[in-house]
Short mmCIF file of N, CA and C in Angstrom, two decimals:
data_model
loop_
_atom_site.label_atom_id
_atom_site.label_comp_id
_atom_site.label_asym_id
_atom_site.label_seq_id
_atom_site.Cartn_x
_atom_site.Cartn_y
_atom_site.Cartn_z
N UNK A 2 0.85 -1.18 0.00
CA UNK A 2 0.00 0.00 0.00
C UNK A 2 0.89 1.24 0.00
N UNK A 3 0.94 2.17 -0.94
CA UNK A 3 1.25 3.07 -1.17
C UNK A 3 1.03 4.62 -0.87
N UNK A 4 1.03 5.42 -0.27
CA UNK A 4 1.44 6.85 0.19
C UNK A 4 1.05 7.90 -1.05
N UNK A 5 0.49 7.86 -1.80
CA UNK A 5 0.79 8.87 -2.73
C UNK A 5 -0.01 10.41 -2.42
N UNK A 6 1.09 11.89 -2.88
CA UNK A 6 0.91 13.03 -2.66
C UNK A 6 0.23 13.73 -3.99
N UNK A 7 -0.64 14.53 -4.14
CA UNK A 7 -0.81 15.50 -5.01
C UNK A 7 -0.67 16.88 -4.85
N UNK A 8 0.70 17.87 -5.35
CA UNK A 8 0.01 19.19 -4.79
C UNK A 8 -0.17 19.82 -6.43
N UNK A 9 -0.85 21.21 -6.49
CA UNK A 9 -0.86 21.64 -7.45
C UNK A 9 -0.79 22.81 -7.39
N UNK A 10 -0.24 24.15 -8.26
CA UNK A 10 -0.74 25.48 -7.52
C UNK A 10 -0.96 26.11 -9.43
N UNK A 11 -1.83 27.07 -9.56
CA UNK A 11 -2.24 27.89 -10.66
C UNK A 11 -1.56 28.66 -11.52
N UNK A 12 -0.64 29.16 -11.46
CA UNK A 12 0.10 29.74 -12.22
C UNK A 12 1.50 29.62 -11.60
N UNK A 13 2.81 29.71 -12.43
CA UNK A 13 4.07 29.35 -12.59
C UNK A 13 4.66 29.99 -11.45
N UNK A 14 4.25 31.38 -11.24
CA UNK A 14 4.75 31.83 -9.84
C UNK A 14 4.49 31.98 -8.54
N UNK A 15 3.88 30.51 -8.74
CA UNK A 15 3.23 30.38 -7.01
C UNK A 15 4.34 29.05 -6.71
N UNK A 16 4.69 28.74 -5.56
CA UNK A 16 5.65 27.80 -5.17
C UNK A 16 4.54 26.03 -4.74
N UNK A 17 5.08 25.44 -5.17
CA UNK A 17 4.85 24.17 -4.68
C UNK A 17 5.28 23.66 -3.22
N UNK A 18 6.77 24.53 -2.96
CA UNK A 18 7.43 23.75 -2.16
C UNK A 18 6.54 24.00 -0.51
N UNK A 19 5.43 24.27 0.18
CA UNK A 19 4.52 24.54 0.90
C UNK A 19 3.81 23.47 0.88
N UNK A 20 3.12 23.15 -0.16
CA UNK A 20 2.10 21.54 -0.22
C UNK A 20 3.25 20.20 -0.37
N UNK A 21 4.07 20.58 -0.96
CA UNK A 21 4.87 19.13 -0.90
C UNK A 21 5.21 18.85 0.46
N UNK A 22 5.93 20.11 1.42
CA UNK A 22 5.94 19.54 2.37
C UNK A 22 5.11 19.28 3.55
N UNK A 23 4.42 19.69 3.28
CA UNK A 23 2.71 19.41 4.35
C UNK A 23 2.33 17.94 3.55
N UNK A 24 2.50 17.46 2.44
CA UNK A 24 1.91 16.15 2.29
C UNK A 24 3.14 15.51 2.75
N UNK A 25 4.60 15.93 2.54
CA UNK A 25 5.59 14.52 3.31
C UNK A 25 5.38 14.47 4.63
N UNK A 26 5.27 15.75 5.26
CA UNK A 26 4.64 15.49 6.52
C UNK A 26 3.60 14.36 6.98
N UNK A 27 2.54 14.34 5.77
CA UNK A 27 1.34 14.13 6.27
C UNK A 27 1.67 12.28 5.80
N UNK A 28 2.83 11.87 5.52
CA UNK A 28 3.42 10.71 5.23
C UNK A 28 3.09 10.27 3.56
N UNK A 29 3.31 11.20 3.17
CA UNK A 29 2.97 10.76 1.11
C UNK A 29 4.43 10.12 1.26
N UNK A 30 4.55 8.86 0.33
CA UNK A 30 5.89 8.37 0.03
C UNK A 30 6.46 8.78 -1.96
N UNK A 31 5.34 9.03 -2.37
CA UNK A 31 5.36 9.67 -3.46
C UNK A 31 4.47 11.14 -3.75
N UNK A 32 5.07 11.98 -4.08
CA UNK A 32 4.61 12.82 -4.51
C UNK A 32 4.83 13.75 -6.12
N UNK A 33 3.43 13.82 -6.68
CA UNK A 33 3.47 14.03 -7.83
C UNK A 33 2.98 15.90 -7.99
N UNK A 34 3.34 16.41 -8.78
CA UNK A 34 2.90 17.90 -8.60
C UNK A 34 2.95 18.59 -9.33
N UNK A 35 2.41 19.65 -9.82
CA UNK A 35 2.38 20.38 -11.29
C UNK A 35 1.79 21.65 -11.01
N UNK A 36 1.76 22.76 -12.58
CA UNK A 36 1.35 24.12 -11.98
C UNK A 36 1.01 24.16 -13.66
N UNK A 37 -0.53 24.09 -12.61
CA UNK A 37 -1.55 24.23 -13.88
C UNK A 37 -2.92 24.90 -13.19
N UNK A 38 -3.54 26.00 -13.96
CA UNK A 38 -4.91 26.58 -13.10
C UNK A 38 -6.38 25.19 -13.06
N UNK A 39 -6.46 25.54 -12.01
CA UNK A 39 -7.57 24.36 -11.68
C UNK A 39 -8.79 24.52 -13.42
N UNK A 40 -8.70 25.62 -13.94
CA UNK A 40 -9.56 25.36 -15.19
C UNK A 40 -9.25 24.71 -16.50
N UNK A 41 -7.84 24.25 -15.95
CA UNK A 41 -7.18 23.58 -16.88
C UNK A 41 -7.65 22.08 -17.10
N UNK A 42 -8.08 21.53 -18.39
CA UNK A 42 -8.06 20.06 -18.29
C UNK A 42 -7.33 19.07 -18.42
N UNK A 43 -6.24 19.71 -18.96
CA UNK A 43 -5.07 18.57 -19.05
C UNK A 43 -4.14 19.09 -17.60
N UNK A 44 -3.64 17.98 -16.63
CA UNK A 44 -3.49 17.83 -16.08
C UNK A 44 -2.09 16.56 -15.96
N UNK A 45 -1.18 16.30 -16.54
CA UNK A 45 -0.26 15.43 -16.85
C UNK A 45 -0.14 14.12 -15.56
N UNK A 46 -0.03 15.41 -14.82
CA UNK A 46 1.32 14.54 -13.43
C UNK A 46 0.00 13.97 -12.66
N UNK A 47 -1.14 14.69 -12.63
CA UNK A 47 -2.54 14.24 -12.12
C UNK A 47 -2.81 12.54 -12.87
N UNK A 48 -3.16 12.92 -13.92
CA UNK A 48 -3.69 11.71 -14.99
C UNK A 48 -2.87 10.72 -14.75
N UNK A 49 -1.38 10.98 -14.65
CA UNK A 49 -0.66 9.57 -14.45
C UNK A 49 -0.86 8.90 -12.85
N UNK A 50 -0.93 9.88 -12.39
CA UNK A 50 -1.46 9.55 -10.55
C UNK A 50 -2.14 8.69 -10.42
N UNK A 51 -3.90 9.34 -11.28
CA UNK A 51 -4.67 8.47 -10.88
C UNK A 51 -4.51 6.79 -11.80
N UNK A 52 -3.71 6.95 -12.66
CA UNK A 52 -3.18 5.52 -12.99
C UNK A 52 -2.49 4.51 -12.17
N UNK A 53 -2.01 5.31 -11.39
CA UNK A 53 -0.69 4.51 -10.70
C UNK A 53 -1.41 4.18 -9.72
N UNK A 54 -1.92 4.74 -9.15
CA UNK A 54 -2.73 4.03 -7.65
C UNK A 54 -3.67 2.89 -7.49
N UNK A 55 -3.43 2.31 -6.74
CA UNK A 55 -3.96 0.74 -6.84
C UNK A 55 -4.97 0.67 -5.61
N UNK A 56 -5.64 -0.39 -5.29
CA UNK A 56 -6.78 -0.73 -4.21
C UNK A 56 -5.80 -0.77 -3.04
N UNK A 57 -6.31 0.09 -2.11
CA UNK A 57 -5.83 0.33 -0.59
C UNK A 57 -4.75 1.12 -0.46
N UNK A 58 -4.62 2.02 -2.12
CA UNK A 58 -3.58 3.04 -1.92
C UNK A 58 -4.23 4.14 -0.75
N UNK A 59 -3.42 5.23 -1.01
CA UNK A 59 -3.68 6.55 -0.26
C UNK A 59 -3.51 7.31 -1.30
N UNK A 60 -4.20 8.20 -1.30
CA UNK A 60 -4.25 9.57 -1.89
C UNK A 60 -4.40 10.64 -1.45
N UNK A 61 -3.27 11.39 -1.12
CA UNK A 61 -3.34 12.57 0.09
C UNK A 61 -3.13 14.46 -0.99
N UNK A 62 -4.05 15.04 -0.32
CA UNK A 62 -4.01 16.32 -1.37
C UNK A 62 -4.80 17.19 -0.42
N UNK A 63 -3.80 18.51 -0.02
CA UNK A 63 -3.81 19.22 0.95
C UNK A 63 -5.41 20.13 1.05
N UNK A 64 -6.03 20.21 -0.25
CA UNK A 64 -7.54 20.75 -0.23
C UNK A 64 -8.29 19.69 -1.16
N UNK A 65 -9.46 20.32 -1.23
CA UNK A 65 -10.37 19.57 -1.91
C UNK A 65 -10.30 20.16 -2.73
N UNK A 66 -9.98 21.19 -3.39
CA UNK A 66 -9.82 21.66 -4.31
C UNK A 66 -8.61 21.88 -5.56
N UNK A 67 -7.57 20.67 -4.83
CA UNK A 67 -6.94 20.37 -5.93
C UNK A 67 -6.98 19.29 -6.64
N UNK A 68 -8.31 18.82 -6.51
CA UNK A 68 -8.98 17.46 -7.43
C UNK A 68 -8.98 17.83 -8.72
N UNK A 69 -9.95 19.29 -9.21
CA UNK A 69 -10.67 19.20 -10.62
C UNK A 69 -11.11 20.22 -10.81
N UNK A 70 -11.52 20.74 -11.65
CA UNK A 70 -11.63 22.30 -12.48
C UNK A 70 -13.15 22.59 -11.64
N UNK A 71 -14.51 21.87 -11.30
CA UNK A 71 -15.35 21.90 -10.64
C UNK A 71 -16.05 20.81 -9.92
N UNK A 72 -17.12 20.83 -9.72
CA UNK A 72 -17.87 20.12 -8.65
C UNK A 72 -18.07 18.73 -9.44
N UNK A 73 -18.79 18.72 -10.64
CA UNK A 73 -19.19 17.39 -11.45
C UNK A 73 -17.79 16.89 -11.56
N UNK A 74 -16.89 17.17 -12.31
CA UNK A 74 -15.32 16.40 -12.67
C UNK A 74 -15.04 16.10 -10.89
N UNK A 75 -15.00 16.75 -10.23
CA UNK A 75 -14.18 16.24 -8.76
C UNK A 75 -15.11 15.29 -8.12
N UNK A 76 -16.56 14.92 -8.26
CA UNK A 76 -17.67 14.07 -7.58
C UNK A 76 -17.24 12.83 -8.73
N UNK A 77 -17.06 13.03 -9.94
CA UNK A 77 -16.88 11.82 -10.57
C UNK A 77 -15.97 10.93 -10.13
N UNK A 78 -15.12 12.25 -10.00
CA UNK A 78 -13.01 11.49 -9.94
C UNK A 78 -13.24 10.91 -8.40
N UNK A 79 -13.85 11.27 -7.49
CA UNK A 79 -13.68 10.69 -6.23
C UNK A 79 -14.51 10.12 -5.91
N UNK A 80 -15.69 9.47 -6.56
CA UNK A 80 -16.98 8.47 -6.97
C UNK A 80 -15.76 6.86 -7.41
N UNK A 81 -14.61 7.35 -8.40
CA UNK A 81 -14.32 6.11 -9.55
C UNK A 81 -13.13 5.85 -8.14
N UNK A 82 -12.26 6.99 -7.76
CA UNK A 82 -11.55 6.39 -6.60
C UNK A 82 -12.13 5.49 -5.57
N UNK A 83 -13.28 5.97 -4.96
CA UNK A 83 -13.62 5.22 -3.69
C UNK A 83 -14.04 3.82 -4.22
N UNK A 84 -14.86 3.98 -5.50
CA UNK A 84 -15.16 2.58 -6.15
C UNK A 84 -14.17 1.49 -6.39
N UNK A 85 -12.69 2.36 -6.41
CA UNK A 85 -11.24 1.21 -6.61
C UNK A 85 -10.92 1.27 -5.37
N UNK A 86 -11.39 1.72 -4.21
CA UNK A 86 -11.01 1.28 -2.81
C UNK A 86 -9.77 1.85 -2.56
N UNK A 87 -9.43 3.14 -3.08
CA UNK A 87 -8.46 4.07 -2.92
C UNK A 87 -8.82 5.19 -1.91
N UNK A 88 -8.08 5.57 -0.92
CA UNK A 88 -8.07 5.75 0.54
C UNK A 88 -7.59 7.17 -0.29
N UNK A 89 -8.98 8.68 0.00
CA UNK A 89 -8.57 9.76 -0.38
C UNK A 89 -8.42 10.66 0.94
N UNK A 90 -7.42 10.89 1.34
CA UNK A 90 -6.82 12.65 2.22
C UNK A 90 -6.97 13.52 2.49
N UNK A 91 -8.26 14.61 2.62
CA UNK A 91 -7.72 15.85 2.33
C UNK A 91 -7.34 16.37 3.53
N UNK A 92 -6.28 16.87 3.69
CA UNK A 92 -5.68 17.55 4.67
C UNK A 92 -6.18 18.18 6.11
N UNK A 93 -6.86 19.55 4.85
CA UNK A 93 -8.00 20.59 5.67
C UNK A 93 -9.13 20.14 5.94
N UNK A 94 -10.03 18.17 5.35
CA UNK A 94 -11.07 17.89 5.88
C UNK A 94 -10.77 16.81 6.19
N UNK A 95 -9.97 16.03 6.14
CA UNK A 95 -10.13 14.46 6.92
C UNK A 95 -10.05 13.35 5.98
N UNK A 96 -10.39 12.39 6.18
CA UNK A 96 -10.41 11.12 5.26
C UNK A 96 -12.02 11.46 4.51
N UNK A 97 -12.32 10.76 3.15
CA UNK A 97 -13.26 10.94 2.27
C UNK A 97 -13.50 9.65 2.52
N UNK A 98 -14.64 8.86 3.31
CA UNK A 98 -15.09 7.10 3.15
C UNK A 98 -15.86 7.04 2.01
N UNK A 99 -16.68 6.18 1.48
CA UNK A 99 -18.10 5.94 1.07
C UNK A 99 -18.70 5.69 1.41
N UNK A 100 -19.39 6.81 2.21
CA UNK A 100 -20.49 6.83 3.07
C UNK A 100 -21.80 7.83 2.55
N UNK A 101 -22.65 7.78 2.51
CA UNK A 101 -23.91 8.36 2.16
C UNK A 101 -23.43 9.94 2.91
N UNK A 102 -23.46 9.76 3.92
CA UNK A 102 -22.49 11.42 5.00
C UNK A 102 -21.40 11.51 3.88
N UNK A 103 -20.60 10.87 3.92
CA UNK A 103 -18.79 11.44 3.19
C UNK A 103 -18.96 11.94 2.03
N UNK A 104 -20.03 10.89 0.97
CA UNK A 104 -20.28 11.82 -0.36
C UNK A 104 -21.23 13.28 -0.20
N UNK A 105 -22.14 13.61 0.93
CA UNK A 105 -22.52 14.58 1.02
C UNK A 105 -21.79 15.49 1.65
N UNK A 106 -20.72 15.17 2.23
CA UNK A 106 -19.85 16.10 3.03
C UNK A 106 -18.94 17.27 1.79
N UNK A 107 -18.56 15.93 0.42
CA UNK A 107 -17.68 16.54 -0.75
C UNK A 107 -18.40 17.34 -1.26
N UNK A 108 -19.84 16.72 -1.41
CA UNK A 108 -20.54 17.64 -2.58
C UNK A 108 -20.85 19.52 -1.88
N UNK A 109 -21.16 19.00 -0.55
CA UNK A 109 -21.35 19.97 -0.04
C UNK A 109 -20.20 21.52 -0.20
N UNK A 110 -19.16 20.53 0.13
CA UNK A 110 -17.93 21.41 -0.01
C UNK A 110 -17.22 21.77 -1.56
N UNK A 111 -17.62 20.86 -2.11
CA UNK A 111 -17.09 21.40 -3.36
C UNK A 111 -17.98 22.09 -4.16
N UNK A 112 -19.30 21.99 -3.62
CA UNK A 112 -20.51 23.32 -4.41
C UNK A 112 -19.91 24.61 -3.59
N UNK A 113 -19.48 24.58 -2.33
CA UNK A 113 -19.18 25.70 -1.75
C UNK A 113 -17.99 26.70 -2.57
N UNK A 114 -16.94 25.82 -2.86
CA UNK A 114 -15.41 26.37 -3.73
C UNK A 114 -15.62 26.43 -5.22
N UNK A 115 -16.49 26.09 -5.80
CA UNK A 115 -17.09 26.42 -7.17
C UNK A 115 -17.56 27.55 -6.89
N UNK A 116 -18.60 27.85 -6.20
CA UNK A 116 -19.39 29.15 -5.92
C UNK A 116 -18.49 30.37 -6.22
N UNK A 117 -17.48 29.93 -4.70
CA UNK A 117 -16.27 30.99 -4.40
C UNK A 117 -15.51 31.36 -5.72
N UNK A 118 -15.02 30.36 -6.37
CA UNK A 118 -14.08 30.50 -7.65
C UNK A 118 -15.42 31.37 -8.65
N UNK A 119 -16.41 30.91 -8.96
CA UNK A 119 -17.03 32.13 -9.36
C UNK A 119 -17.37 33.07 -9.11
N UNK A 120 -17.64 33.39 -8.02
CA UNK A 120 -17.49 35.15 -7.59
C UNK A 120 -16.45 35.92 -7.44
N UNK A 121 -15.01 34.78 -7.24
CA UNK A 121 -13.89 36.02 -7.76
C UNK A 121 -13.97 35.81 -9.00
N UNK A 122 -14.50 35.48 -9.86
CA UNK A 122 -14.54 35.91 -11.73
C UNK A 122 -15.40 36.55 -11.81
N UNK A 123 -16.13 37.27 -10.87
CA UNK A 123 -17.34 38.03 -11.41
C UNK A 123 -17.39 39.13 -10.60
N UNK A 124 -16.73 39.52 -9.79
CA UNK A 124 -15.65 40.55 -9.14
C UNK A 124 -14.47 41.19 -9.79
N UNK A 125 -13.75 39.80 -10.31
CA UNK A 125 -12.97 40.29 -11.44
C UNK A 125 -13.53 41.30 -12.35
N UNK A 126 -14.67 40.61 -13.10
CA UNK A 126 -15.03 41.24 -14.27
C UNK A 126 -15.49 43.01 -13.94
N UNK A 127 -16.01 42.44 -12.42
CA UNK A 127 -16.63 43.84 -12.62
C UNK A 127 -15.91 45.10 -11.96
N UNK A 128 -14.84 44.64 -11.39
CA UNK A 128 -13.62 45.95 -11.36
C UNK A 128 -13.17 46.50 -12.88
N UNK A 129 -13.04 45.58 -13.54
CA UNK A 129 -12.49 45.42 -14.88
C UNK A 129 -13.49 46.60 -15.95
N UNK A 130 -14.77 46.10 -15.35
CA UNK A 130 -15.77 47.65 -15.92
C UNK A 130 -15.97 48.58 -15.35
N UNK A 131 -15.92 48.73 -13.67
CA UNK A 131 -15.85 50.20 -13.40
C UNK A 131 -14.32 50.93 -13.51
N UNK A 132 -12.99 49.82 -14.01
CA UNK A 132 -11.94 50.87 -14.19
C UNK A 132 -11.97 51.41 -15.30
N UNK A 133 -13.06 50.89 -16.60
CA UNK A 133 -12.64 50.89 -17.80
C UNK A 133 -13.58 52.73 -17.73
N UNK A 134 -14.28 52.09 -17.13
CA UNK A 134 -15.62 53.39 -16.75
C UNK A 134 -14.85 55.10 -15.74
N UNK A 135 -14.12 54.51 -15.67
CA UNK A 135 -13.52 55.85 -14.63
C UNK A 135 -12.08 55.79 -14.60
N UNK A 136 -11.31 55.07 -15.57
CA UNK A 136 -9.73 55.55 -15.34
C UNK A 136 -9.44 55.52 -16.94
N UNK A 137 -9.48 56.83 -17.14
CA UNK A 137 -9.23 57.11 -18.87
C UNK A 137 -8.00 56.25 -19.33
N UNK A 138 -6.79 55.85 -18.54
CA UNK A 138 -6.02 55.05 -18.83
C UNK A 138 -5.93 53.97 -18.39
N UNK A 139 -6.50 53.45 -18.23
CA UNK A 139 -6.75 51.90 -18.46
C UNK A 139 -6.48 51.26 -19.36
N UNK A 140 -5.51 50.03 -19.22
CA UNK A 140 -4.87 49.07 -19.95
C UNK A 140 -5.36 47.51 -19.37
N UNK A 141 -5.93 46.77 -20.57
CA UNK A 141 -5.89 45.29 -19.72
C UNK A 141 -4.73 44.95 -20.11
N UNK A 142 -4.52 43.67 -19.07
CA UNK A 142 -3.55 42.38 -19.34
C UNK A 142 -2.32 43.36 -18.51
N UNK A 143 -0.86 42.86 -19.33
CA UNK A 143 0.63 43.04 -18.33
C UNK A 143 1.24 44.26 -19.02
N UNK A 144 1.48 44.94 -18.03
CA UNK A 144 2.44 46.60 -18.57
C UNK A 144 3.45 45.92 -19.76
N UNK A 145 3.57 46.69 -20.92
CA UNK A 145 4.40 46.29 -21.69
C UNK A 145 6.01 46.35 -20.94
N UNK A 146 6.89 45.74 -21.22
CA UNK A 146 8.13 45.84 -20.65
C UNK A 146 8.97 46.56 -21.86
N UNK A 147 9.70 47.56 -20.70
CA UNK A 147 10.68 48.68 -21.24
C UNK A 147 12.20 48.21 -21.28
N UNK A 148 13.06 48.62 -22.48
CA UNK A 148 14.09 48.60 -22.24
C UNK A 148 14.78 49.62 -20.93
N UNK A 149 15.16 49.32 -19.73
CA UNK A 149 15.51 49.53 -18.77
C UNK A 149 16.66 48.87 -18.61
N UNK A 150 17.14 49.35 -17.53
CA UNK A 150 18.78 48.94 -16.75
C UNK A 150 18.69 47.64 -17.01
N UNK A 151 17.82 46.67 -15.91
CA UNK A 151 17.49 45.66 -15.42
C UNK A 151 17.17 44.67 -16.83
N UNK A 152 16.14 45.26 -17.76
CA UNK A 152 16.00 44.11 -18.74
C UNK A 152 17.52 44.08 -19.88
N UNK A 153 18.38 45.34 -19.82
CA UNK A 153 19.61 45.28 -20.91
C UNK A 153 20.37 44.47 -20.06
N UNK A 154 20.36 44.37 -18.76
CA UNK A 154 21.44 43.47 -18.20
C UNK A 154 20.79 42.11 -18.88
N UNK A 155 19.99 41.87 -18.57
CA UNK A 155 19.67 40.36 -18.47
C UNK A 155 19.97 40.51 -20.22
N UNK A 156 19.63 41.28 -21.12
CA UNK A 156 19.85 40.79 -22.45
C UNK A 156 21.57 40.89 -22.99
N UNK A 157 21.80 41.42 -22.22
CA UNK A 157 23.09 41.31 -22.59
C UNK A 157 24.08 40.04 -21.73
N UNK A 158 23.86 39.53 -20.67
CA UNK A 158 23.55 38.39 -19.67
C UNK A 158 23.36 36.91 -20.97
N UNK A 159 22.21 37.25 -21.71
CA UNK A 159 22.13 36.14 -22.59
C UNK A 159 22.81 36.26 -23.94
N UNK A 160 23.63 37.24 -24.52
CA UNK A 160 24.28 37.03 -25.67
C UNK A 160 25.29 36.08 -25.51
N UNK A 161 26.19 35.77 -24.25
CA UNK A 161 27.08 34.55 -23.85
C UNK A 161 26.42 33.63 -22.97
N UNK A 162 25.17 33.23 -22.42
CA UNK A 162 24.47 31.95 -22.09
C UNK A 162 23.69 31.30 -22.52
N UNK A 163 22.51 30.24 -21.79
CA UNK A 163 21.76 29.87 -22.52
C UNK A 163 20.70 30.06 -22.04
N UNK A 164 19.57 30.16 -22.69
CA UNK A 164 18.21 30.71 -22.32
C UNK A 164 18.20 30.39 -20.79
N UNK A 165 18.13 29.24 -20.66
CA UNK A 165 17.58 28.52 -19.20
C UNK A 165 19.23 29.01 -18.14
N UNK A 166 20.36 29.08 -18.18
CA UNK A 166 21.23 29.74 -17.74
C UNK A 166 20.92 31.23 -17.31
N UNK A 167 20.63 32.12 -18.32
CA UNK A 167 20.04 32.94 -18.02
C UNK A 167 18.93 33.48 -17.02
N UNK A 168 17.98 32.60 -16.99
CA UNK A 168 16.70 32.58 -16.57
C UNK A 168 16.93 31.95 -15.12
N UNK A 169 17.79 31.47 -14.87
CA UNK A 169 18.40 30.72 -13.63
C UNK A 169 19.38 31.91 -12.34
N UNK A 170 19.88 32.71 -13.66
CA UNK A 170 21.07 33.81 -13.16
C UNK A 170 20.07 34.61 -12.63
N UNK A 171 19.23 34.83 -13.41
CA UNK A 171 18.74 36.21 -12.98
C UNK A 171 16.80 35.61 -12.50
N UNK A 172 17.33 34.38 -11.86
CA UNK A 172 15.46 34.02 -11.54
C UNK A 172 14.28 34.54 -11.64
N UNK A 173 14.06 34.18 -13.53
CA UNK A 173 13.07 34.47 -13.81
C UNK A 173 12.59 33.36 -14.85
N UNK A 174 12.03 33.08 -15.52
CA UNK A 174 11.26 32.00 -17.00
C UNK A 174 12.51 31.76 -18.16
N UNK A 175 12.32 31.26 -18.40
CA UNK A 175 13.28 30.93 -19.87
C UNK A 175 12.49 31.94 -20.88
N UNK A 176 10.75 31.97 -20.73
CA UNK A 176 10.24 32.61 -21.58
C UNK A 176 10.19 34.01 -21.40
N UNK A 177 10.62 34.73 -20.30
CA UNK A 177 10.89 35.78 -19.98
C UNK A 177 12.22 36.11 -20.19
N UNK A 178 13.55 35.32 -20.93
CA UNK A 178 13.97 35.36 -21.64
C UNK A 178 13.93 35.52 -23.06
N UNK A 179 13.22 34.78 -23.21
CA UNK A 179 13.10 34.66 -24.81
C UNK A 179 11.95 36.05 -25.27
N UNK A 180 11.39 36.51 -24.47
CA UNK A 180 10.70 37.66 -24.27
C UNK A 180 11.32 39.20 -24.48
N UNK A 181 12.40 39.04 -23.72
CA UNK A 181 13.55 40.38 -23.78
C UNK A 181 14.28 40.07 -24.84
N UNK A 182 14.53 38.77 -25.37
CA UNK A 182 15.78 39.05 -26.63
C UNK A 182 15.01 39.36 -27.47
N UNK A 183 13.43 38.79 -27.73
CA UNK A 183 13.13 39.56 -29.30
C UNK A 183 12.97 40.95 -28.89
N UNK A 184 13.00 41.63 -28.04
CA UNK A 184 12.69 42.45 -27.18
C UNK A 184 13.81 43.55 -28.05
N UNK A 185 15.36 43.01 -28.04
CA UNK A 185 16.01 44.06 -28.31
C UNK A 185 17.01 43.35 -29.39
N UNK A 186 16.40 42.08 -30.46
CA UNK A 186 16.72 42.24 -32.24
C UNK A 186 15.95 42.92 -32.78
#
């Protein structure tokens, strides 16, 4: 019987290293992990997970909310687990049985974090129209980046390294490399 960890976090600059170690803590002997937004459907390091786990594994994952993009995909995925007799974790709620209570406990909670994830998109949106409505300069999306001190170092930094060297020196993306050099051919 096997230990296995899931952490996941949403975009590239959020750290993993927080859930990995709260699941070795929590005794994962494997842990699998990736950084992908929960609305994402491909899911790599997930998909092979739920392959690998066998009857009377463990499956430990610090929320309930790093199952599945919403409520139907995460009631399915932890419907087909409990049905293979795979022992699910969550951290912040306890063990998941199959119990008439345990499946109403998920649904309960995962209608709750769907909700939530839609009202910050609909909060989002609607800052997004009263700035458009009252700040004559308003720009969506990311400030364009300027040739500055900071980005000529790093481009001049990469005329003798290599993308990922670069991006290592000065801890930031490879693609935030490759960003500043077309930046300044």
């Amino acid at each position: 019987m096997t230990v296995y960890g899931y952490a996941r976090v949403s975009t590239a600059g959020q750290s993993l290293n927080e859930q990995k170690d709260t699941l070795k803590t929590a005794g994962a002997d494997i842990i699998m992990s990736e950084k992908y937004s929960g609305t994402t459907t491909t899911r790599p390091q997930f998909e092979k997970l739920v392959h690998l786990v066998e009857p009377h594994d463990t499956l430990i994952v610090t929320k309930l909310d790093r199952f599945a993009r919403n409520t139907r995909e995460a009631l399915n995925l932890i419907d087909s687990l409990l049905k293979e007799k795979i022992i699910i974790k969550v951290l912040n709620l306890g063990t998941i049985d199959n119990t008439p209570m345990g499946r109403m406990i998920v649904r309960t909670l995962l209608s709750v974090a769907e909700m939530e994830r839609d009202m910050i998109i609909e909060r989002t949106q609607a800052g997004k129209v009263f700035a458009k409505q009252h700040n004559p300069n308003y720009k969506e999306g990311r400030p364009k980046r300027k040739k500055d001190s900071h980005n000529t170092a790093i481009f001049e930094y990469s005329q003798t390294h290599t993308v990922r060297g670069t991006a290592e020196a000065f801890n930031i993306s490879a693609r935030t490399v490759q960003y500043i050099k077309k930046m300044f051919n």
